[in-house]
């Protein structure tokens, strides 16, 4: 065993652990227990589609990345690569001898924020320091005044990555200029969008970068206390945050007279119950104060009167994690990336019907098509690309025809969508856009705190109409009524939840009106997804009579003897789809026909 020639890293973020990485890590540790060579822990490299991942780095810096591993594969890597210097070629996803196209996943990315994710040990502060960690803080405390820090952030063009895109330097300036001796920093880690996992991955893979960003922000605005508001559903991120805080305190990077300066700062973790509305600033503040998380009218804005009535600056995880990079690299290095009004890079959680789903970081202005096809590898089902949903339940559905749209704040706004926090859901032609609108609206309806009438009643009425349409009971006036209601909910709601909840409805009507008309006027679902509008049939030429569909049918709607063609009783069938999933011969078909043609 050549202990001094290799380093072994295992991705142990939530995605990796869910895929079995902990077992791979365990067996590799056990195999090497009598060796000086240690198996190192890292966060998510972004290639969630290849988890579990193991990286072997040779003394000369040559990297070999193995993916989709089982525990036995980990032992092979030790025996063959570490033991005999022969990479296990068939397990490689990246490396000198790998014959895969996974390199494309990284080539069009520009990893500034994610540069440490999958590279450093998030539970070892020295690993972060070795990667230039806390250099930005040292520079701020030892070479810059608070005003100069804010000016540097202004020069970088950094805008809030939580979705609204408000200039970060303005928020900091307002808080600094506000009166009062006690001020607060809040890190919003209440990532509630379905399909979004950017903040979780950063907290799990590069925890200290978030703390360092909060420290720099605290110095800039004159705050001595920072809160991390994080949903309790992120136990690994919370665990690593606690470790990072302890380590930073032990190194004199948190606490009193940080790095010998007069700057004092402490960080407190507040676990939230997972309410989507608590992503809104004022609701989040209420929750930290121990009250029910509900938004309030603004002004006063949090920068003037926030937590415990003191001036408070709130940014999300990604925004804070960008700050040390900007201070360390300089604004002039950061702001060359992106577009004229949207500077830098943006992290997206790429999910849905995409071949290479995971976490990506791209310069602002990268087009949707570049993300879907060049980075994501195209549609996983092999069917035509239909749309992307940006911004989660608050965002909009963008059709494939607009795939050349640059991903930046202004371009997305022009077509009725928003950046959001970074969820990016890819859909193929089998996706029913009416059902998508119903799904997202059902989410926001449930998450509405109920404080204002437009949001509480408006989203509920919109959902009832959408449910009626997807059940084949739509009325001629329904689509126009949906638009009218949506506009009123947007205009009249108190906070961002209600103001953005109608976005999926409005964009699907705008770009996929024909699907709404098909549901309402012809009572059929072109994508064959809405249960009330589809029927299941058995192809008599393909059915072998294996009985598998009948055995899986929960309501005994399928009959037929073994080795004989089966039949589905449409009156008993509940359209659950289990027969389609269980059939090995593609003999069960789904159909939806215009009612007048039946």
XYZ file of C-alpha atoms in Angstrom:
598
model
C 0.000 0.000 0.000
C 1.560 3.281 -1.134
C 0.187 5.482 1.654
C 1.992 8.668 0.717
C 1.005 8.696 -2.937
C -2.772 8.983 -2.716
C -5.621 10.889 -1.170
C -9.107 9.373 -1.086
C -12.228 11.515 -0.730
C -15.818 10.332 -0.351
C -18.763 12.680 -0.985
C -20.819 12.654 2.212
C -23.480 15.272 1.659
C -27.134 14.312 2.046
C -27.376 13.265 -1.611
C -24.351 11.005 -1.292
C -25.473 9.468 1.984
C -28.943 8.827 0.534
C -27.287 6.977 -2.343
C -25.203 4.764 -0.053
C -21.960 6.764 0.278
C -21.778 6.229 4.037
C -21.475 2.468 3.502
C -18.783 2.969 0.866
C -16.936 5.280 3.276
C -17.265 2.763 6.082
C -15.899 -0.251 4.181
C -13.010 1.786 2.787
C -12.136 3.030 6.266
C -12.266 -0.523 7.588
C -10.007 -1.812 4.809
C -7.469 0.925 5.521
C -7.597 0.787 9.329
C -4.030 -0.537 9.542
C -2.753 1.919 6.952
C -1.533 5.488 7.297
C -3.812 6.400 4.401
C -7.079 7.943 5.592
C -10.386 8.270 3.796
C -11.405 11.928 3.755
C -14.927 13.337 3.962
C -16.240 15.984 1.538
C -19.534 17.562 0.572
C -21.399 17.396 -2.732
C -19.374 17.894 -5.909
C -22.605 18.679 -7.741
C -22.801 15.417 -9.663
C -25.768 14.106 -7.707
C -26.670 11.862 -10.648
C -23.448 9.887 -10.110
C -23.609 9.443 -6.345
C -21.987 7.775 -4.435
C -18.736 9.388 -5.559
C -15.148 8.622 -4.571
C -12.179 10.676 -5.726
C -8.634 9.354 -5.759
C -5.922 11.981 -6.135
C -2.416 10.884 -6.958
C 0.728 12.585 -5.666
C 1.177 14.451 -8.949
C -2.343 15.909 -8.680
C -3.966 13.577 -11.207
C -7.596 13.098 -10.160
C -9.755 10.022 -10.740
C -13.434 10.312 -9.937
C -15.427 7.132 -9.466
C -19.218 7.163 -9.474
C -22.382 5.111 -8.907
C -20.505 2.929 -6.453
C -21.475 0.103 -4.177
C -19.441 -0.823 -1.094
C -17.689 -3.631 -2.976
C -16.548 -1.073 -5.558
C -14.847 0.915 -2.824
C -12.809 -2.146 -1.915
C -11.872 -2.682 -5.561
C -10.610 0.888 -5.790
C -8.377 0.302 -2.769
C -7.111 -3.056 -3.968
C -6.534 -2.180 -7.610
C -5.886 1.576 -7.732
C -4.272 2.207 -4.365
C -2.728 -1.230 -4.041
C -1.460 -1.761 -7.579
C -1.632 1.666 -9.212
C -4.254 0.568 -11.742
C -7.389 2.742 -11.907
C -10.641 0.771 -12.114
C -11.538 2.088 -15.537
C -15.104 0.778 -15.710
C -16.055 2.682 -12.540
C -14.567 6.008 -13.607
C -16.773 8.987 -14.437
C -13.928 11.496 -14.698
C -10.227 10.955 -15.098
C -7.485 10.242 -17.578
C -8.874 6.926 -18.735
C -12.588 7.584 -18.340
C -14.616 7.265 -21.526
C -17.670 9.224 -20.414
C -19.195 12.574 -21.279
C -19.472 13.627 -17.649
C -16.754 16.211 -18.248
C -19.410 18.252 -20.076
C -21.210 18.673 -16.772
C -18.326 20.772 -15.467
C -16.922 22.418 -18.598
C -19.561 25.137 -18.957
C -19.705 25.857 -15.261
C -17.704 28.529 -13.479
C -17.329 27.451 -9.907
C -16.590 30.350 -7.582
C -19.132 29.750 -4.859
C -18.928 25.967 -5.157
C -15.162 25.787 -5.543
C -14.739 24.037 -2.192
C -17.798 21.765 -2.350
C -16.638 18.218 -2.917
C -13.045 19.325 -2.366
C -12.620 20.162 1.320
C -13.679 18.466 4.527
C -16.568 20.597 5.812
C -16.006 19.350 9.350
C -12.345 20.459 9.493
C -11.668 24.191 9.691
C -8.060 23.676 8.637
C -9.286 22.187 5.370
C -11.165 25.441 4.701
C -8.222 27.604 5.762
C -5.913 25.650 3.438
C -8.311 26.598 0.605
C -7.830 30.347 1.339
C -10.604 30.346 3.910
C -10.951 33.364 6.200
C -8.603 35.410 4.007
C -11.514 37.642 3.055
C -12.281 38.284 6.720
C -8.634 39.051 7.502
C -8.510 41.475 4.613
C -11.686 43.194 5.786
C -10.620 43.504 9.421
C -6.989 44.384 8.843
C -7.027 46.442 5.643
C -10.491 47.889 5.109
C -13.003 50.121 6.844
C -16.640 48.961 6.985
C -17.496 51.526 4.316
C -14.769 50.151 2.055
C -16.167 46.638 2.485
C -19.616 47.840 1.420
C -18.074 49.692 -1.520
C -16.287 46.518 -2.603
C -19.558 44.583 -2.519
C -21.150 47.377 -4.531
C -18.382 47.158 -7.134
C -18.882 43.410 -7.409
C -22.524 43.882 -8.412
C -23.630 41.155 -5.996
C -27.407 40.937 -5.714
C -29.357 38.866 -3.225
C -29.440 35.258 -4.329
C -32.626 34.452 -2.428
C -34.731 35.370 -5.426
C -35.555 39.060 -5.364
C -32.113 40.161 -6.555
C -31.961 43.245 -4.346
C -28.455 44.821 -4.399
C -26.567 43.502 -1.387
C -24.573 46.672 -0.784
C -27.765 48.733 -0.511
C -29.207 46.449 2.145
C -25.952 46.632 4.080
C -25.727 50.415 3.684
C -29.262 50.957 4.927
C -28.572 48.832 8.003
C -25.268 50.545 8.720
C -26.857 53.982 8.411
C -29.759 53.064 10.697
C -29.596 54.321 14.262
C -29.052 52.193 17.347
C -26.101 50.382 18.841
C -27.483 46.848 18.566
C -27.771 45.475 15.025
C -28.222 41.969 13.685
C -27.230 39.798 10.750
C -29.572 36.984 9.731
C -28.680 34.171 7.380
C -31.829 32.872 5.729
C -31.307 29.125 5.339
C -35.030 28.345 5.237
C -34.845 26.807 1.796
C -38.408 25.720 1.160
C -38.827 25.487 -2.617
C -39.661 21.956 -3.811
C -36.666 20.757 -5.825
C -34.239 23.329 -4.421
C -31.172 22.188 -2.480
C -28.539 24.848 -3.218
C -28.314 26.290 0.273
C -28.327 22.886 1.938
C -25.464 21.705 -0.242
C -23.370 24.810 0.460
C -23.968 24.465 4.190
C -23.088 20.780 4.072
C -20.057 21.145 1.820
C -18.513 24.526 2.644
C -19.962 25.565 5.977
C -17.258 28.013 6.991
C -17.771 30.120 3.866
C -21.254 31.039 5.131
C -19.939 31.924 8.581
C -17.147 33.995 7.034
C -19.677 35.856 4.883
C -21.786 36.617 7.948
C -18.725 37.853 9.821
C -17.779 40.221 7.012
C -21.363 41.476 6.776
C -21.468 41.964 10.549
C -18.282 44.016 10.411
C -19.643 46.087 7.527
C -22.949 47.028 9.158
C -21.783 47.150 12.766
C -23.540 44.047 14.079
C -22.243 41.864 16.863
C -24.751 38.999 16.612
C -25.750 36.812 13.696
C -28.561 34.280 13.470
C -28.724 31.349 11.090
C -32.396 30.550 10.541
C -32.465 27.021 9.159
C -35.252 24.520 8.739
C -35.047 21.509 11.019
C -35.349 19.184 8.013
C -31.647 19.846 7.340
C -30.051 17.847 10.184
C -26.685 17.320 8.476
C -26.344 21.011 7.645
C -27.235 21.905 11.247
C -24.736 19.349 12.557
C -21.936 20.790 10.439
C -22.899 24.351 11.315
C -22.555 23.567 15.008
C -19.134 22.007 14.381
C -18.018 24.990 12.308
C -19.127 27.483 14.972
C -17.211 25.606 17.686
C -14.097 25.402 15.525
C -14.255 29.082 14.549
C -14.636 30.079 18.209
C -11.649 27.929 19.155
C -9.536 29.672 16.484
C -10.532 33.171 17.553
C -12.583 33.698 14.408
C -15.824 34.050 16.354
C -16.275 35.678 19.723
C -14.525 38.743 21.094
C -11.665 40.735 19.520
C -11.643 38.626 16.378
C -8.169 38.369 14.849
C -6.916 40.930 17.341
C -9.365 43.602 16.221
C -12.095 45.362 18.183
C -14.732 43.419 16.267
C -16.905 41.033 18.288
C -19.368 38.624 16.717
C -21.311 35.543 17.755
C -23.497 33.224 15.703
C -26.704 31.612 16.979
C -28.611 28.847 15.212
C -32.425 28.975 15.145
C -34.176 25.898 13.771
C -37.429 26.584 11.936
C -40.400 24.268 11.583
C -40.281 24.330 7.792
C -42.920 26.888 6.899
C -42.454 28.234 3.358
C -43.673 31.680 4.369
C -40.745 31.990 6.796
C -38.510 32.543 3.799
C -40.065 36.012 3.758
C -37.968 38.436 5.802
C -40.509 39.756 8.275
C -42.084 36.317 8.849
C -38.614 34.902 9.459
C -37.920 37.609 12.047
C -41.207 36.843 13.810
C -40.237 33.175 13.958
C -36.818 33.914 15.483
C -38.546 36.088 18.079
C -40.598 33.076 19.096
C -43.827 34.207 17.463
C -45.889 32.655 14.704
C -44.112 33.220 11.390
C -46.315 35.728 9.592
C -45.283 38.693 7.439
C -46.024 42.266 8.421
C -46.431 45.457 6.457
C -43.303 47.302 5.330
C -42.098 49.987 6.048
C -40.436 49.904 8.425
C -38.045 47.626 6.596
C -35.862 45.198 8.554
C -32.831 47.376 7.822
C -34.553 50.060 9.880
C -36.500 48.009 12.395
C -35.996 44.274 12.249
C -35.149 41.603 14.791
C -36.167 42.681 18.312
C -36.929 46.088 16.711
C -33.234 46.599 15.895
C -31.720 47.272 12.447
C -31.241 43.916 10.742
C -29.727 42.781 7.486
C -30.974 39.491 6.026
C -29.303 37.578 3.216
C -29.541 33.984 2.153
C -26.843 31.291 2.285
C -25.631 31.736 -1.278
C -25.284 35.504 -0.915
C -23.183 35.183 2.225
C -21.011 32.436 0.738
C -20.175 34.743 -2.191
C -18.899 37.514 0.072
C -15.552 35.937 1.169
C -14.780 35.090 -2.463
C -15.395 38.697 -3.503
C -13.255 40.109 -0.703
C -10.487 37.623 -1.379
C -10.478 37.775 -5.188
C -11.490 41.414 -5.500
C -14.682 42.806 -6.997
C -13.006 43.371 -10.349
C -12.420 39.641 -10.731
C -15.975 38.770 -9.744
C -17.899 41.359 -11.750
C -16.433 40.416 -15.142
C -18.755 37.429 -15.044
C -22.428 37.713 -15.844
C -24.412 40.356 -17.682
C -24.515 44.134 -17.423
C -27.115 44.131 -14.659
C -26.724 40.620 -13.247
C -23.124 40.099 -12.195
C -21.294 36.996 -11.114
C -22.476 33.433 -11.037
C -25.643 31.687 -9.866
C -26.084 28.236 -8.385
C -29.003 26.132 -9.618
C -30.438 22.843 -8.473
C -31.000 21.081 -11.776
C -33.729 18.459 -11.430
C -36.616 16.795 -13.215
C -36.369 14.868 -16.473
C -32.710 15.636 -17.060
C -29.834 13.219 -17.602
C -27.298 14.946 -15.383
C -29.239 16.354 -12.447
C -27.402 18.024 -9.606
C -25.920 21.270 -8.434
C -24.470 23.622 -11.037
C -22.883 27.067 -10.945
C -22.986 29.148 -14.111
C -22.192 32.722 -15.080
C -25.318 34.881 -15.210
C -26.520 35.038 -18.789
C -26.000 31.369 -19.626
C -28.997 30.287 -21.691
C -31.593 27.722 -20.727
C -30.598 25.516 -23.652
C -26.957 25.520 -22.570
C -28.025 24.392 -19.113
C -30.429 21.709 -20.281
C -28.399 20.244 -23.123
C -24.718 21.117 -22.655
C -24.526 20.798 -18.883
C -27.536 18.613 -18.135
C -27.007 16.260 -21.078
C -30.554 16.627 -22.398
C -33.827 14.957 -21.499
C -33.511 11.724 -19.555
C -36.561 10.121 -21.162
C -35.371 10.778 -24.700
C -38.598 12.653 -25.410
C -38.797 16.254 -26.628
C -37.933 19.051 -24.204
C -41.122 20.887 -23.271
C -40.423 23.461 -20.547
C -38.445 24.477 -17.482
C -39.802 25.765 -14.224
C -37.608 28.387 -12.584
C -37.988 29.693 -9.081
C -39.972 26.815 -7.623
C -43.636 27.361 -6.698
C -43.147 31.118 -7.018
C -41.597 30.930 -10.458
C -42.788 30.491 -13.986
C -42.892 27.798 -16.638
C -40.780 28.683 -19.661
C -41.476 26.810 -22.909
C -38.735 25.105 -24.931
C -39.260 27.707 -27.680
C -37.711 30.278 -25.343
C -34.682 28.088 -24.611
C -32.297 30.789 -25.802
C -33.377 33.029 -22.933
C -30.388 34.035 -20.774
C -30.674 33.129 -17.117
C -30.484 36.498 -15.420
C -32.894 38.598 -13.398
C -33.987 40.939 -16.181
C -34.394 38.381 -18.989
C -36.524 36.071 -16.856
C -38.708 38.932 -15.682
C -39.412 39.941 -19.275
C -40.947 36.547 -20.041
C -43.004 36.379 -16.848
C -40.707 34.154 -14.801
C -38.322 34.827 -11.922
C -34.897 33.596 -10.898
C -36.093 32.527 -7.475
C -33.560 30.951 -5.202
C -32.320 28.603 -7.929
C -34.598 25.610 -8.412
C -34.644 24.536 -12.062
C -37.121 21.799 -12.963
C -36.917 20.304 -16.462
C -40.028 18.811 -18.113
C -40.576 16.707 -21.219
C -43.603 16.394 -23.503
C -45.333 13.975 -21.128
C -45.812 16.760 -18.582
C -49.290 18.268 -18.331
C -48.820 21.992 -17.786
C -52.290 22.423 -16.279
C -51.457 19.757 -13.733
C -48.096 21.441 -13.050
C -49.895 24.706 -12.287
C -52.320 22.830 -10.032
C -49.461 21.130 -8.190
C -47.514 24.309 -7.444
C -50.619 26.230 -6.472
C -51.666 23.462 -4.099
C -48.271 23.906 -2.432
C -48.524 27.675 -2.028
C -52.164 27.429 -0.934
C -51.130 25.086 1.894
C -48.142 27.232 2.834
C -50.083 30.493 2.936
C -50.103 31.805 6.496
C -53.634 33.093 5.942
C -53.007 36.617 7.176
C -54.204 38.476 4.080
C -57.420 37.771 2.230
C -56.045 37.890 -1.309
C -53.555 35.141 -0.602
C -55.728 33.040 1.716
C -58.940 33.140 -0.311
C -57.525 33.896 -3.736
C -55.146 30.945 -3.954
C -57.860 28.667 -2.623
C -60.325 29.759 -5.310
C -57.702 29.447 -8.021
C -56.895 25.932 -6.871
C -60.561 24.939 -6.950
C -60.792 26.080 -10.565
C -57.624 24.215 -11.531
C -58.863 21.058 -9.845
C -62.146 21.393 -11.704
C -60.324 21.730 -15.013
C -58.016 18.743 -14.443
C -61.027 16.643 -13.453
C -62.812 17.390 -16.716
C -65.350 19.724 -15.123
C -63.913 22.978 -16.418
C -66.221 25.745 -17.630
C -65.798 28.023 -20.628
C -65.107 31.055 -18.474
C -62.610 29.339 -16.160
C -59.334 30.266 -17.854
C -60.170 33.961 -18.072
C -61.378 33.850 -14.481
C -58.070 32.293 -13.445
C -56.143 35.126 -15.072
C -58.297 37.760 -13.393
C -57.947 36.140 -9.980
C -54.196 35.647 -10.432
C -53.610 39.300 -11.214
C -55.606 40.376 -8.170
C -53.781 37.980 -5.857
C -50.433 39.262 -7.150
C -51.421 42.881 -6.658
C -53.206 42.554 -3.340
C -51.137 40.100 -1.307
C -49.073 41.288 1.622
C -45.868 39.361 1.049
C -43.849 37.602 -1.631
C -45.651 34.291 -1.167
C -48.990 35.620 -2.361
C -47.442 38.055 -4.819
C -45.661 35.248 -6.675
C -47.977 32.271 -6.090
C -49.942 32.921 -9.335
C -46.769 32.869 -11.495
C -46.987 29.181 -12.499
C -50.662 29.650 -13.432
C -50.097 32.797 -15.453
C -47.079 31.468 -17.347
C -48.700 28.145 -18.199
C -51.772 29.975 -19.492
C -49.547 32.394 -21.413
C -47.438 29.730 -23.090
C -49.647 26.616 -23.009
C -53.157 28.030 -23.469
C -54.054 25.247 -25.911
C -53.669 22.683 -23.119
C -56.113 24.576 -20.924
C -58.550 24.787 -23.839
C -58.224 21.039 -24.465
C -59.083 20.302 -20.838
C -61.978 22.766 -20.711
C -63.531 22.569 -24.164
C -62.733 19.038 -25.277
C -62.365 17.363 -21.874
C -59.117 15.629 -22.596
C -55.514 15.869 -21.423
C -53.016 16.076 -24.305
C -50.172 14.868 -22.070
C -52.311 11.968 -20.790
C -51.643 12.737 -17.129
C -54.882 13.970 -15.570
C -56.488 10.913 -14.000
C -60.078 11.859 -14.675
C -59.382 12.351 -18.374
C -57.422 9.236 -19.252
C -58.211 5.582 -19.818
C -56.034 2.486 -19.600
C -56.199 -0.279 -22.167
C -54.336 -3.493 -22.848
C -52.735 -4.026 -26.243
C -53.930 -7.492 -27.215
C -50.954 -8.037 -29.516
C -48.413 -7.266 -26.813
C -50.065 -8.863 -23.771
C -48.539 -12.270 -22.866
C -50.919 -13.030 -20.024
C -48.170 -12.942 -17.427
C -50.758 -11.683 -14.853
C -48.306 -9.177 -13.371
C -50.608 -6.199 -14.004
C -53.585 -7.994 -12.452
C -51.583 -8.932 -9.384
C -50.491 -5.325 -8.877
C -53.912 -3.769 -9.482
C -55.160 -2.501 -6.086
C -58.856 -2.590 -7.072
C -58.982 -5.839 -9.110
C -59.909 -3.973 -12.271
C -57.834 -6.323 -14.469
C -59.023 -9.791 -15.297
C -57.685 -12.652 -17.403
C -56.236 -16.106 -17.087
C -52.553 -16.897 -17.201
C -51.108 -16.860 -20.752
C -54.317 -15.225 -22.035
C -54.891 -11.614 -23.013
C -56.081 -9.516 -20.051
C -58.766 -6.802 -19.887
C -59.232 -3.642 -17.841
C -62.668 -2.722 -16.501
C -62.815 1.094 -17.000
C -65.564 1.471 -14.406
C -63.448 -0.132 -11.696
C -60.078 1.291 -12.744
C -58.850 4.179 -10.538
C -56.108 5.258 -12.994
C -53.317 4.712 -10.508
C -50.879 3.635 -13.220
C -49.488 0.619 -11.357
C -50.374 -1.638 -14.285
C -48.243 0.472 -16.634
C -45.304 0.404 -14.260
C -45.529 -3.307 -13.636
C -45.977 -4.487 -17.249
C -42.705 -5.749 -18.744
C -44.047 -5.913 -22.288
C -45.390 -2.363 -22.728
C -48.812 -3.902 -23.229
C -50.708 -1.387 -21.075
C -51.392 1.863 -22.900
C -52.731 5.212 -21.684
C -55.074 7.271 -23.801
C -57.013 10.490 -23.633
C -59.381 11.532 -26.400
C -61.451 14.624 -27.052
C -64.827 13.857 -25.568
C -66.824 14.677 -28.676
C -64.772 12.139 -30.647
C -65.423 9.282 -28.229
